[in-house]
Coordinates of C-alpha atoms in Angstrom, one line a residue:
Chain J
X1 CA 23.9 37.0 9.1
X2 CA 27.5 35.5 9.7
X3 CA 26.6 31.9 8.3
X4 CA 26.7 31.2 4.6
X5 CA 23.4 30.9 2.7
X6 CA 22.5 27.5 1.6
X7 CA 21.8 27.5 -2.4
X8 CA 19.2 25.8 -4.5
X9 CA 22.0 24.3 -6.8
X10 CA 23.8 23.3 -3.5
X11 CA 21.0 20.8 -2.8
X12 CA 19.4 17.8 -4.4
X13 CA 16.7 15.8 -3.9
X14 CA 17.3 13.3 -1.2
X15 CA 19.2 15.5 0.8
X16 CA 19.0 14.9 4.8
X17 CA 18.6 17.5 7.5
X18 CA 21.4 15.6 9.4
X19 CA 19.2 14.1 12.1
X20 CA 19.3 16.1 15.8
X21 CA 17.8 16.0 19.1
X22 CA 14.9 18.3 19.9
X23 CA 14.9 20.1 23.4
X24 CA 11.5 19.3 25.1
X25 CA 12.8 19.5 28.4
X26 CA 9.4 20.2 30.4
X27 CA 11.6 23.6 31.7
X28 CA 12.0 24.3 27.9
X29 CA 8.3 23.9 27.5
X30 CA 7.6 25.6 30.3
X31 CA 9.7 29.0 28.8
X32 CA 7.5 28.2 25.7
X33 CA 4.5 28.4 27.2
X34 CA 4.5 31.2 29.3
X35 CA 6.2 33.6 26.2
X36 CA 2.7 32.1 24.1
X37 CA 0.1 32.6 26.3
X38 CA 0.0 28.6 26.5
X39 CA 0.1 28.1 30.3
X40 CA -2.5 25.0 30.3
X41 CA -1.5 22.4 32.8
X42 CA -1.2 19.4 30.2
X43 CA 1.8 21.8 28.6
X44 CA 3.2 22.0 32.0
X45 CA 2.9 20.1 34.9
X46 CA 3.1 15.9 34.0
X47 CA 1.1 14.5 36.8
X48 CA -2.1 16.9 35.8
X49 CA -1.6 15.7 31.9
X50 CA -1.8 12.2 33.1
X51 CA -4.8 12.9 35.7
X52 CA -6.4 14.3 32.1
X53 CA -5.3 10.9 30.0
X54 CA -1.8 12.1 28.5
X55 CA 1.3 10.0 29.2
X56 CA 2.8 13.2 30.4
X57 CA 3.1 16.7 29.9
X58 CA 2.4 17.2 26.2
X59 CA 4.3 19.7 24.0
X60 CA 2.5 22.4 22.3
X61 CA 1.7 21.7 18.6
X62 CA 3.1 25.2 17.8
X63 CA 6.3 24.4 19.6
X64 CA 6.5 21.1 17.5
X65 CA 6.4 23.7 14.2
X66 CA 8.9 26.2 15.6
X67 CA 11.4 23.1 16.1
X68 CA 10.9 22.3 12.8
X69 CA 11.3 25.6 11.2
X70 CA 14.5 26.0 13.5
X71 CA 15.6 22.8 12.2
X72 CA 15.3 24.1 8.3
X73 CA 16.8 26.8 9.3
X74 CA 19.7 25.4 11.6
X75 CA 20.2 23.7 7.7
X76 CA 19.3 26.2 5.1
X77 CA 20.4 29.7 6.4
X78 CA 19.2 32.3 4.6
X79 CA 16.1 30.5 3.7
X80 CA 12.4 31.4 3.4
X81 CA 9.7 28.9 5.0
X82 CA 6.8 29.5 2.9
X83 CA 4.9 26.6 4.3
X84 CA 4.7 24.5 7.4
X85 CA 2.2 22.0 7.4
X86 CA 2.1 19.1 10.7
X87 CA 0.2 16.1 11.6
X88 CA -0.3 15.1 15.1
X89 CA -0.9 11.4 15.4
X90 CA 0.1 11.1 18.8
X91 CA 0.8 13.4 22.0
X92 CA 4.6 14.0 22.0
X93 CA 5.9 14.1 25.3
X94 CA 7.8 16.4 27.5
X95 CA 11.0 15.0 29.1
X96 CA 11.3 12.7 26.5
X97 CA 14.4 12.0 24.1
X98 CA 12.8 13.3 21.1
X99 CA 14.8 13.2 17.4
X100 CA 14.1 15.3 14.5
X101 CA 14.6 14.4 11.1
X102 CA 14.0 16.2 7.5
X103 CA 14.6 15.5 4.0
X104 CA 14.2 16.8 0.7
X105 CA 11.8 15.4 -1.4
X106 CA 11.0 17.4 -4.5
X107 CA 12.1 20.8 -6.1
X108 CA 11.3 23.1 -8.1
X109 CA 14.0 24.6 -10.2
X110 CA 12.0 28.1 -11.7
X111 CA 10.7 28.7 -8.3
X112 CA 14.1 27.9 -6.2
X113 CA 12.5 25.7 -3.8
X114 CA 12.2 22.4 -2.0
X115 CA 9.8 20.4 -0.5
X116 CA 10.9 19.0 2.7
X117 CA 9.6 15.7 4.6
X118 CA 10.1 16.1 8.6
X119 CA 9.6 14.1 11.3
X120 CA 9.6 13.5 14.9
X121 CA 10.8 10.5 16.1
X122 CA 10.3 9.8 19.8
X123 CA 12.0 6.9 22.1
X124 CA 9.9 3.8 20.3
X125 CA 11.4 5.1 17.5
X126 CA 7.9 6.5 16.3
X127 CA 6.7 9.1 14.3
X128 CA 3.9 11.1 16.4
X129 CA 4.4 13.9 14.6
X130 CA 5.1 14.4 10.8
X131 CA 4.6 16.8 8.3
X132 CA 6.1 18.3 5.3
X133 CA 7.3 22.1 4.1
X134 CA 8.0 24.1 1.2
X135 CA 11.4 26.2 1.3
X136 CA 12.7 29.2 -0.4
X137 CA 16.6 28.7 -0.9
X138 CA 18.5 31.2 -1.8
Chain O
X1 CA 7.6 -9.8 -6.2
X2 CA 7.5 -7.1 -3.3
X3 CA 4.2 -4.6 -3.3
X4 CA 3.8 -2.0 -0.8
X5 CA 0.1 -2.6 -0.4
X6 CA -0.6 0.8 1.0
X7 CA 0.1 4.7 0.4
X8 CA -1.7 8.0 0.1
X9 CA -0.7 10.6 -2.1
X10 CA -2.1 14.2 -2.6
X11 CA -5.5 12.7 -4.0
X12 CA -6.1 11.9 0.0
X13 CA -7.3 14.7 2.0
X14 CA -4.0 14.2 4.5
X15 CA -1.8 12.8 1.7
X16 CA 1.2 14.7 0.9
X17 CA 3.2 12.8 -1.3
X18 CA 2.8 12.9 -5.1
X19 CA 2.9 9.9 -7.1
X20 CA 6.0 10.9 -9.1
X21 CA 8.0 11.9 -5.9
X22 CA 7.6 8.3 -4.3
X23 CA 9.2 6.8 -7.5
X24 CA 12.0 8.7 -7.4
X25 CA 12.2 8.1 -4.0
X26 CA 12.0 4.3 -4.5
X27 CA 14.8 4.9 -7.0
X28 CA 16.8 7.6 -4.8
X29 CA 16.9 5.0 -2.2
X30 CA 17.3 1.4 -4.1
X31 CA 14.0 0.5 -2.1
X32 CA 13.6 -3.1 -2.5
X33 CA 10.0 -2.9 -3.8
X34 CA 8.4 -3.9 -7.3
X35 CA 5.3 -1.8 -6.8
X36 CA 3.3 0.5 -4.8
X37 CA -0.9 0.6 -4.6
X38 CA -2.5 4.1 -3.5
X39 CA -5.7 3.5 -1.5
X40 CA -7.3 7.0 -1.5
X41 CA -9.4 8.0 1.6
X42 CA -13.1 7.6 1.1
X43 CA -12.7 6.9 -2.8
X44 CA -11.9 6.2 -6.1
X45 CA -9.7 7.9 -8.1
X46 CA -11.0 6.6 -11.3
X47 CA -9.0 9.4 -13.4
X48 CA -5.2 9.2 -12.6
X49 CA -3.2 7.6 -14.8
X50 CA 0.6 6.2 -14.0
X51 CA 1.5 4.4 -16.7
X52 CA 3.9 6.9 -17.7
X53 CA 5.5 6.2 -14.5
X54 CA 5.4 2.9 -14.3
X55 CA 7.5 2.6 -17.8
X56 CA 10.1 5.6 -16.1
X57 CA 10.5 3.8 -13.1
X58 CA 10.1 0.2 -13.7
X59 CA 7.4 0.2 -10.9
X60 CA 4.0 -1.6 -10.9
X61 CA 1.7 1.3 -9.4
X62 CA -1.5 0.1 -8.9
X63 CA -4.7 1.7 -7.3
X64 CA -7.5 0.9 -4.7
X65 CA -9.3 2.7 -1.9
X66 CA -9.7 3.0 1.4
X67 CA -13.4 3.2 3.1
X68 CA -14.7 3.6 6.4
X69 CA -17.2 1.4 8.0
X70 CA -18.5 0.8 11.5
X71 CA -15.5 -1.6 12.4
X72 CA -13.1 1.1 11.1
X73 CA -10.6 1.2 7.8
X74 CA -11.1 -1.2 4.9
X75 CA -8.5 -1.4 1.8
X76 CA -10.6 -2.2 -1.4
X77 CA -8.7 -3.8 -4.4
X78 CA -10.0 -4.3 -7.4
X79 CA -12.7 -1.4 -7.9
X80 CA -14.6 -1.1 -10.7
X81 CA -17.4 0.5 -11.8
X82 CA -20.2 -2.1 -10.3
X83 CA -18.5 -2.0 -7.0
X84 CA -18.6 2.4 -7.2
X85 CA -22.6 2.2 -7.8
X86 CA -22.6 -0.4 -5.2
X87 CA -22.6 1.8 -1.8
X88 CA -21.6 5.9 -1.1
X89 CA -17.5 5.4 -1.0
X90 CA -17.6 8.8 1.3
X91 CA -19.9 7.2 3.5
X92 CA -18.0 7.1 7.1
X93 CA -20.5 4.5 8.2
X94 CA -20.7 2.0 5.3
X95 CA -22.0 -1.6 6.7
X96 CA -19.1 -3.7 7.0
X97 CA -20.6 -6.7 5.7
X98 CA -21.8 -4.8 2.8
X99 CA -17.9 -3.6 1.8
X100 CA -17.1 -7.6 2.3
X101 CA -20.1 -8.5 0.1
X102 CA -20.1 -6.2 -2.7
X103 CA -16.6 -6.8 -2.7
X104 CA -16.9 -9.8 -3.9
X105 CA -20.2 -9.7 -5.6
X106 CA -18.1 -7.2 -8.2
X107 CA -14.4 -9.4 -8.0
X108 CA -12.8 -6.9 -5.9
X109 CA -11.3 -8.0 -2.3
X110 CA -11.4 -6.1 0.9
X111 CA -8.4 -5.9 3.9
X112 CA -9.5 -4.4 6.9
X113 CA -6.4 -2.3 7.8
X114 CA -4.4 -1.5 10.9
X115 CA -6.8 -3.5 12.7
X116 CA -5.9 -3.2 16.2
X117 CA -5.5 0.3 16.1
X118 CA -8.3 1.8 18.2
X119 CA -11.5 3.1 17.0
X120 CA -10.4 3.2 13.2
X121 CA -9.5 -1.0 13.8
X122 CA -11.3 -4.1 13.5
X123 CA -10.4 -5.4 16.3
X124 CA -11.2 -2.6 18.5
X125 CA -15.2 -3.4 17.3
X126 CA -15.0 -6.7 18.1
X127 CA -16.2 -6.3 22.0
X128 CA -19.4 -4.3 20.7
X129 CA -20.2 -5.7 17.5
X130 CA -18.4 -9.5 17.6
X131 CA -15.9 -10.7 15.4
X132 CA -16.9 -9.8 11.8
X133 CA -18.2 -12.1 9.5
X134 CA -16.7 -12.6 6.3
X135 CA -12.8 -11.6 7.0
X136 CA -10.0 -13.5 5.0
X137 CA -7.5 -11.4 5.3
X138 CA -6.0 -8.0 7.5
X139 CA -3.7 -5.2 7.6
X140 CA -1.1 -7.3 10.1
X141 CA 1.8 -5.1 9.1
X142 CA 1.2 -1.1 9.0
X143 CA 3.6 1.6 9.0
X144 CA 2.3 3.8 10.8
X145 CA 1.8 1.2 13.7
X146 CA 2.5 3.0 17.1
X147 CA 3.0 0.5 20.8
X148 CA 2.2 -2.8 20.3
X149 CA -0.5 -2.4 17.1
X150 CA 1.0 -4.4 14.6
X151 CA 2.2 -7.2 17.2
X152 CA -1.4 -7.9 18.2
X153 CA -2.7 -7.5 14.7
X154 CA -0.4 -10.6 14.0
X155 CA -1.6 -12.7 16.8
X156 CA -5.4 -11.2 16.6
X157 CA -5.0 -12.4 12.9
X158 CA -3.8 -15.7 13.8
X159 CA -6.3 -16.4 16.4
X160 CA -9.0 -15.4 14.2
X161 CA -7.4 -17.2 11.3
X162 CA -7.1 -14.4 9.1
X163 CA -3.9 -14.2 6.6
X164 CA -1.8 -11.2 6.8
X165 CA -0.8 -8.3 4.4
X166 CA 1.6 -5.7 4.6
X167 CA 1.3 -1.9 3.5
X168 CA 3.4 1.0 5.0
X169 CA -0.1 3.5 5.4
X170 CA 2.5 6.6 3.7
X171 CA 1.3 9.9 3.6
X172 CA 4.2 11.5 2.8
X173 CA 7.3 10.6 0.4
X174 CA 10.0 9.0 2.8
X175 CA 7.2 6.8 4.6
X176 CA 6.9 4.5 1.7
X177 CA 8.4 1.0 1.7
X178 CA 8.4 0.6 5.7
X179 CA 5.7 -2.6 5.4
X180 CA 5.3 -4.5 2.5
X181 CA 3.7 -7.4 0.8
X182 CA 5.4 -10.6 -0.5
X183 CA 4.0 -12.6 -3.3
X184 CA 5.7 -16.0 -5.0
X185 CA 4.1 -15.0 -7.7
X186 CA 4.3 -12.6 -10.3
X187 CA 2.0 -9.7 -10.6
X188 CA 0.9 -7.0 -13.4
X189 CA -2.3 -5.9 -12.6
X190 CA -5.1 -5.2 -10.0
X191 CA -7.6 -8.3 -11.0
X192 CA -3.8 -10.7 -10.3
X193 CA -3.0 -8.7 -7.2
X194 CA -6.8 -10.1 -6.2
X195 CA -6.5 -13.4 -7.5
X196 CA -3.5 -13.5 -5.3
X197 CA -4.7 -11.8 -2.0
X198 CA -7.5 -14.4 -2.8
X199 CA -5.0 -17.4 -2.3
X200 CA -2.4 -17.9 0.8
X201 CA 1.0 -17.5 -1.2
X202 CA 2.0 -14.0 0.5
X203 CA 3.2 -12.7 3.5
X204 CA 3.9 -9.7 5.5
X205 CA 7.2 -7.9 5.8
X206 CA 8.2 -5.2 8.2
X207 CA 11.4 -2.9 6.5
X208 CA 14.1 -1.5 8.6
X209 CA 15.1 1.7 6.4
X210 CA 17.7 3.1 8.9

């Protein structure tokens, strides 16, 4: 690992994930889905999500996760994600600018970890997918 | 004095904020915001106590519910033990009109919230059931609104004559403080946060926190 570990004492609460695009190009998704087993048309082809009621394509909930924990990890190498937990309140969309955003928001000093709010913003500037995790620094 | 009428913490089955977390975030921040209530999901957290927190932080943290009836969510301020004996608070179905009335049969006050918010709003009743009876006031101003939900709760409350309220819906830390409540006048406790959602001298903000 060529890239510096980030430490506990290094970070305090507040902290930002500095905010970043995520890729959900449908070709991304697409890539995604077929490594996961995932190849339902509302992950990959926009005009059958919409002929099933989505505004498009819709990425997978897992994907979603994984950008997250790539996220914390793009931030905190080194780190341990002990816990991932999402809520979906609306379908995010394929094709779509889509900004990612995390920050710390409690730690524990004896156990050397954070808790970590992160969202998903998309174009309306809304959240449809929040959630929080819990972070091993080194 | 500026009350974010609205939260969840970890007492709320999707709530994952803890009480202390939002005051420091409040502080962290320099939120402009006198007070936060937490309206628990289907009901009353008769037990936790903030005072503590409240002298740490400077912060009025009050506490309410949130029920479910047949024309969706309903904020309940001012429970007490009558109004707890009064219907099943994990009841997803609970009469409307019997929120509204026992409400105020036991001095608390009930806000229907993010009411044009489908199935879960109001509003979204209102072509199968008709306009409820009994309203004063609504949600106008939710932070989790998504589209055009908290525009047409503002003019849906205005056509219906309904006054407006503001609460931000967090369930995590860095969602509180996005809607709010103004009040002219000073309050220290839930039975004066109902007195003044009872009278008209409030109004709903929206917070830009970028």
């Amino acid at each position: 690992m060529s890239e510096e570990a980030r430490r506990f004492e290094d970070v305090d609460f507040g902290d930002e994930i500095p905010e970043s695009f995520a890729d959900v190009r449908l070709a991304t998704v697409h890539v995604f889905t077929e490594a996961s087993g995932m190849t339902f048309s509302r992950f990959n082809d926009h005009q059958a999500a919409r002929k099933q009621g989505m505004p498009g394509a819709v990425v997978p909930g897992i994907m979603s996760q994984g950008i997250f924990a790539a996220k914390i990890h793009e931030w905190a190498p080194g780190c341990e994600v002990e816990k991932l937990d999402t809520v979906f309140r609306a379908p995010l969309i394929a094709d779509t600018e889509v900004r990612v955003r995390g920050v710390v928001t409690d730690m524990d000093d004896g156990a050397r970890t954070v808790e970590m709010d992160l969202t998903m913003l998309n174009e309306a500037g809304e959240t449809p997918v929040i959630g929080t995790a819990l972070v091993r620094l080194a | 004095m500026k009350l974010d009428l609205h939260n969840h913490s970890i007492k709320s089955d999707d709530g994952r904020a803890k009480v202390d977390n939002y005051c420091k975030w409040i502080a962290k921040r320099g939120l402009d915001l006198d007070g936060f209530v937490l309206s628990e999901h289907r009901q009353w957290d008769g037990e936790s106590d903030y005072r503590a927190l409240e002298d740490e932080y400077g912060l009025l943290i009050l506490k309410a519910s949130e029920v479910e009836t047949e024309y969706g969510h309903v904020l309940v301020f001012g429970v007490n033990d009558d109004l707890v004996n009064a219907f099943d608070f994990a009841d997803v179905r609970i009469p409307l009109r019997t929120v509204l009335a026992e409400a105020k049969r036991c001095g608390a006050f009930a806000v229907p919230c993010h009411p044009s918010r489908a199935i879960v709003g109001m509003f979204s009743h209102f072509d199968e059931f008709g306009p409820a009876e009994g309203v004063e006031v609504v949600e106008t101003l939710n932070g989790g609104g998504r589209g055009t939900e908290n525009d047409d709760a503002v003019h849906l409350a205005a056509q219906y004559g309904y006054r407006g309220v503001g609460g931000s819906d967090a369930h995590i830390v860095s969602h509180i403080g996005r809607c709010v409540t103004e009040f002219d006048d000073d309050i220290a406790s839930i039975e004066q946060l109902v007195t003044a959602l009872q009278g008209d001298r409030y109004r709903a903000l929206s917070v830009d926190l970028d």
